[in-house]
């Protein structure tokens, strides 16, 4: 059985891999879940069923079903991470291994956010599950393949930037979207432009995922816009001189 040091390695490798994949535009499978704390009622999106080797609706989703598929070496750490974060009212994220119904091992990153009712008590927990298995398989030779293509700007730039906040800081989707919006507002540029700069900045930065995201945010800048009216004035001057 692996010791605590290997637990930390699995967690950091999964989170780092997810952050780098999002920065590089890799399409990861993302599912959603929701757990009602009073009743224990659990809901999964179709993607979460399939990560566990099941078809949607094939089994009743539950916390026990999630726990039973978590690798035995990772169960205690995952539970502690979630409990500590929820008691403090903070979002959480955890990378761990699961073994699906067919015996296939996967590495997933789970993020969660507690939601509080009018009485101040936590009513439910909701979040995302990212299958980062393709990334972790490539992590062994990542150091020799650091070059990332320049084709970063796409229609998914905003989602990728939000995903970076979610994975690196354990934010919920809405909070991550607000953060990208704040960055765009400070720079005075459209949301899409800010997101594209964040994604490209992470790909070109060094250090840990958190350091790369911080560096990318610091580098977001106002973009020069074409000065059409000045060009028109110049043409008019030339015509008047002619």
CSV table of C-alpha atoms in Angstrom, one decimal, residues 96-237:
chain,number,residue,atom,x,y,z
A,96,UNK,CA,-7.5,10.8,-7.0
A,97,UNK,CA,-7.8,7.4,-8.7
A,98,UNK,CA,-10.9,5.5,-9.4
A,99,UNK,CA,-11.4,1.9,-10.7
A,100,UNK,CA,-14.5,1.6,-12.9
A,101,UNK,CA,-16.9,-1.3,-13.1
A,102,UNK,CA,-14.7,-3.0,-15.8
A,103,UNK,CA,-11.5,-2.7,-13.7
A,104,UNK,CA,-10.1,0.2,-15.7
A,105,UNK,CA,-8.2,2.7,-13.6
A,106,UNK,CA,-8.7,6.4,-14.2
A,107,UNK,CA,-7.4,9.6,-12.5
A,108,UNK,CA,-10.0,12.2,-11.9
A,109,UNK,CA,-10.1,15.7,-10.4
A,110,UNK,CA,-13.1,16.5,-8.3
A,111,UNK,CA,-14.1,20.1,-7.4
A,112,UNK,CA,-16.9,21.0,-5.0
A,113,UNK,CA,-18.6,24.0,-3.5
A,114,UNK,CA,-21.0,24.0,-0.5
A,115,UNK,CA,-24.2,25.9,-0.9
A,116,UNK,CA,-25.9,27.5,2.1
A,117,UNK,CA,-29.6,28.0,2.7
A,118,UNK,CA,-31.4,31.0,4.3
A,119,UNK,CA,-30.7,29.6,7.8
A,120,UNK,CA,-27.0,29.6,7.2
A,121,UNK,CA,-26.7,25.8,7.1
A,122,UNK,CA,-25.2,23.9,4.1
A,123,UNK,CA,-28.0,22.4,2.0
A,124,UNK,CA,-26.0,20.7,-0.8
A,125,UNK,CA,-22.7,20.3,-2.4
A,126,UNK,CA,-22.2,20.6,-6.2
A,127,UNK,CA,-19.2,20.5,-8.4
A,128,UNK,CA,-17.4,19.0,-11.4
A,129,UNK,CA,-15.5,15.8,-12.1
A,130,UNK,CA,-12.7,15.9,-14.7
A,131,UNK,CA,-11.2,12.8,-16.2
A,132,UNK,CA,-7.5,13.7,-16.5
A,133,UNK,CA,-6.3,10.1,-17.3
A,134,UNK,CA,-5.0,11.0,-20.8
A,135,UNK,CA,-2.9,13.8,-19.3
A,136,UNK,CA,-1.4,11.7,-16.4
A,137,UNK,CA,-0.4,9.0,-18.9
A,138,UNK,CA,1.7,11.6,-20.7
A,139,UNK,CA,3.0,13.2,-17.6
A,140,UNK,CA,6.1,11.0,-17.4
A,141,UNK,CA,7.7,12.5,-20.5
A,142,UNK,CA,6.1,16.0,-20.1
A,143,UNK,CA,9.5,17.6,-19.3
A,144,UNK,CA,10.8,16.5,-22.7
A,145,UNK,CA,7.7,17.8,-24.5
A,146,UNK,CA,7.3,21.3,-23.0
A,147,UNK,CA,6.7,23.0,-26.3
A,148,UNK,CA,3.0,23.9,-26.6
A,149,UNK,CA,1.5,24.9,-29.9
A,150,UNK,CA,0.5,28.5,-30.5
A,151,UNK,CA,-3.1,27.6,-31.6
A,152,UNK,CA,-4.6,28.5,-28.2
A,153,UNK,CA,-7.2,31.0,-29.2
A,154,UNK,CA,-10.5,29.3,-29.9
A,155,UNK,CA,-14.2,29.6,-29.2
A,156,UNK,CA,-13.5,27.6,-26.0
A,157,UNK,CA,-11.1,30.2,-24.6
A,158,UNK,CA,-13.5,31.4,-21.9
A,159,UNK,CA,-14.3,27.9,-20.8
A,160,UNK,CA,-10.6,27.0,-20.7
A,161,UNK,CA,-9.8,30.1,-18.6
A,162,UNK,CA,-12.7,29.3,-16.2
A,163,UNK,CA,-11.4,25.7,-16.0
A,164,UNK,CA,-8.0,26.9,-15.0
A,165,UNK,CA,-9.5,28.8,-12.0
A,166,UNK,CA,-11.6,25.9,-11.1
A,167,UNK,CA,-8.7,23.4,-11.0
A,168,UNK,CA,-6.0,25.6,-9.6
A,169,UNK,CA,-8.1,27.3,-6.9
A,170,UNK,CA,-10.9,24.8,-6.5
A,171,UNK,CA,-13.6,27.4,-7.5
A,172,UNK,CA,-17.1,26.7,-8.6
A,173,UNK,CA,-18.0,27.5,-12.2
A,174,UNK,CA,-19.9,30.7,-11.4
A,175,UNK,CA,-17.1,32.0,-9.3
A,176,UNK,CA,-14.5,31.2,-11.9
A,177,UNK,CA,-16.5,33.0,-14.5
A,178,UNK,CA,-16.7,36.0,-12.3
A,179,UNK,CA,-12.9,36.0,-11.9
A,180,UNK,CA,-12.4,36.0,-15.7
A,181,UNK,CA,-14.9,38.8,-16.0
A,182,UNK,CA,-13.0,40.8,-13.4
A,183,UNK,CA,-9.8,40.4,-15.2
A,184,UNK,CA,-11.4,41.6,-18.5
A,185,UNK,CA,-13.0,44.6,-16.8
A,186,UNK,CA,-9.7,45.7,-15.2
A,187,UNK,CA,-7.9,45.5,-18.6
A,188,UNK,CA,-10.8,47.2,-20.4
A,189,UNK,CA,-11.0,44.4,-23.0
A,190,UNK,CA,-13.7,41.9,-24.1
A,191,UNK,CA,-14.2,38.7,-22.0
A,192,UNK,CA,-13.0,36.5,-25.0
A,193,UNK,CA,-9.8,38.5,-25.4
A,194,UNK,CA,-9.0,38.3,-21.7
A,195,UNK,CA,-9.6,34.6,-21.7
A,196,UNK,CA,-7.4,34.1,-24.7
A,197,UNK,CA,-4.6,36.0,-23.1
A,198,UNK,CA,-4.9,33.9,-19.9
A,199,UNK,CA,-4.8,30.7,-21.8
A,200,UNK,CA,-1.8,31.7,-23.9
A,201,UNK,CA,-0.1,33.2,-20.9
A,202,UNK,CA,-0.3,29.9,-18.9
A,203,UNK,CA,1.1,28.0,-21.8
A,204,UNK,CA,4.1,30.3,-22.0
A,205,UNK,CA,4.8,30.6,-18.2
A,206,UNK,CA,7.0,28.5,-16.0
A,207,UNK,CA,6.5,27.1,-12.5
A,208,UNK,CA,3.6,25.4,-10.8
A,209,UNK,CA,0.1,25.6,-12.2
A,210,UNK,CA,-0.8,28.3,-9.6
A,211,UNK,CA,2.3,30.3,-10.4
A,212,UNK,CA,1.6,30.0,-14.2
A,213,UNK,CA,-2.0,31.2,-13.7
A,214,UNK,CA,-0.8,34.1,-11.5
A,215,UNK,CA,1.8,35.1,-14.1
A,216,UNK,CA,-0.8,34.9,-16.9
A,217,UNK,CA,-3.2,37.2,-15.0
A,218,UNK,CA,-0.4,39.7,-14.3
A,219,UNK,CA,0.3,39.8,-18.1
A,220,UNK,CA,-3.3,40.5,-19.2
A,221,UNK,CA,-3.2,43.9,-21.0
A,222,UNK,CA,-5.2,46.3,-23.0
A,223,UNK,CA,-5.2,45.5,-26.7
A,224,UNK,CA,-4.5,48.2,-29.3
A,225,UNK,CA,-7.5,48.8,-31.6
A,226,UNK,CA,-7.4,49.9,-35.2
A,227,UNK,CA,-7.6,53.7,-35.5
A,228,UNK,CA,-10.0,53.8,-38.4
A,229,UNK,CA,-10.8,57.5,-38.1
A,230,UNK,CA,-7.1,58.5,-38.2
A,231,UNK,CA,-6.6,56.5,-41.3
A,232,UNK,CA,-9.6,58.2,-43.0
A,233,UNK,CA,-8.2,61.6,-42.0
A,234,UNK,CA,-4.8,60.7,-43.6
A,235,UNK,CA,-6.5,59.7,-46.8
A,236,UNK,CA,-8.5,62.9,-47.0
A,237,UNK,CA,-5.3,65.0,-46.5
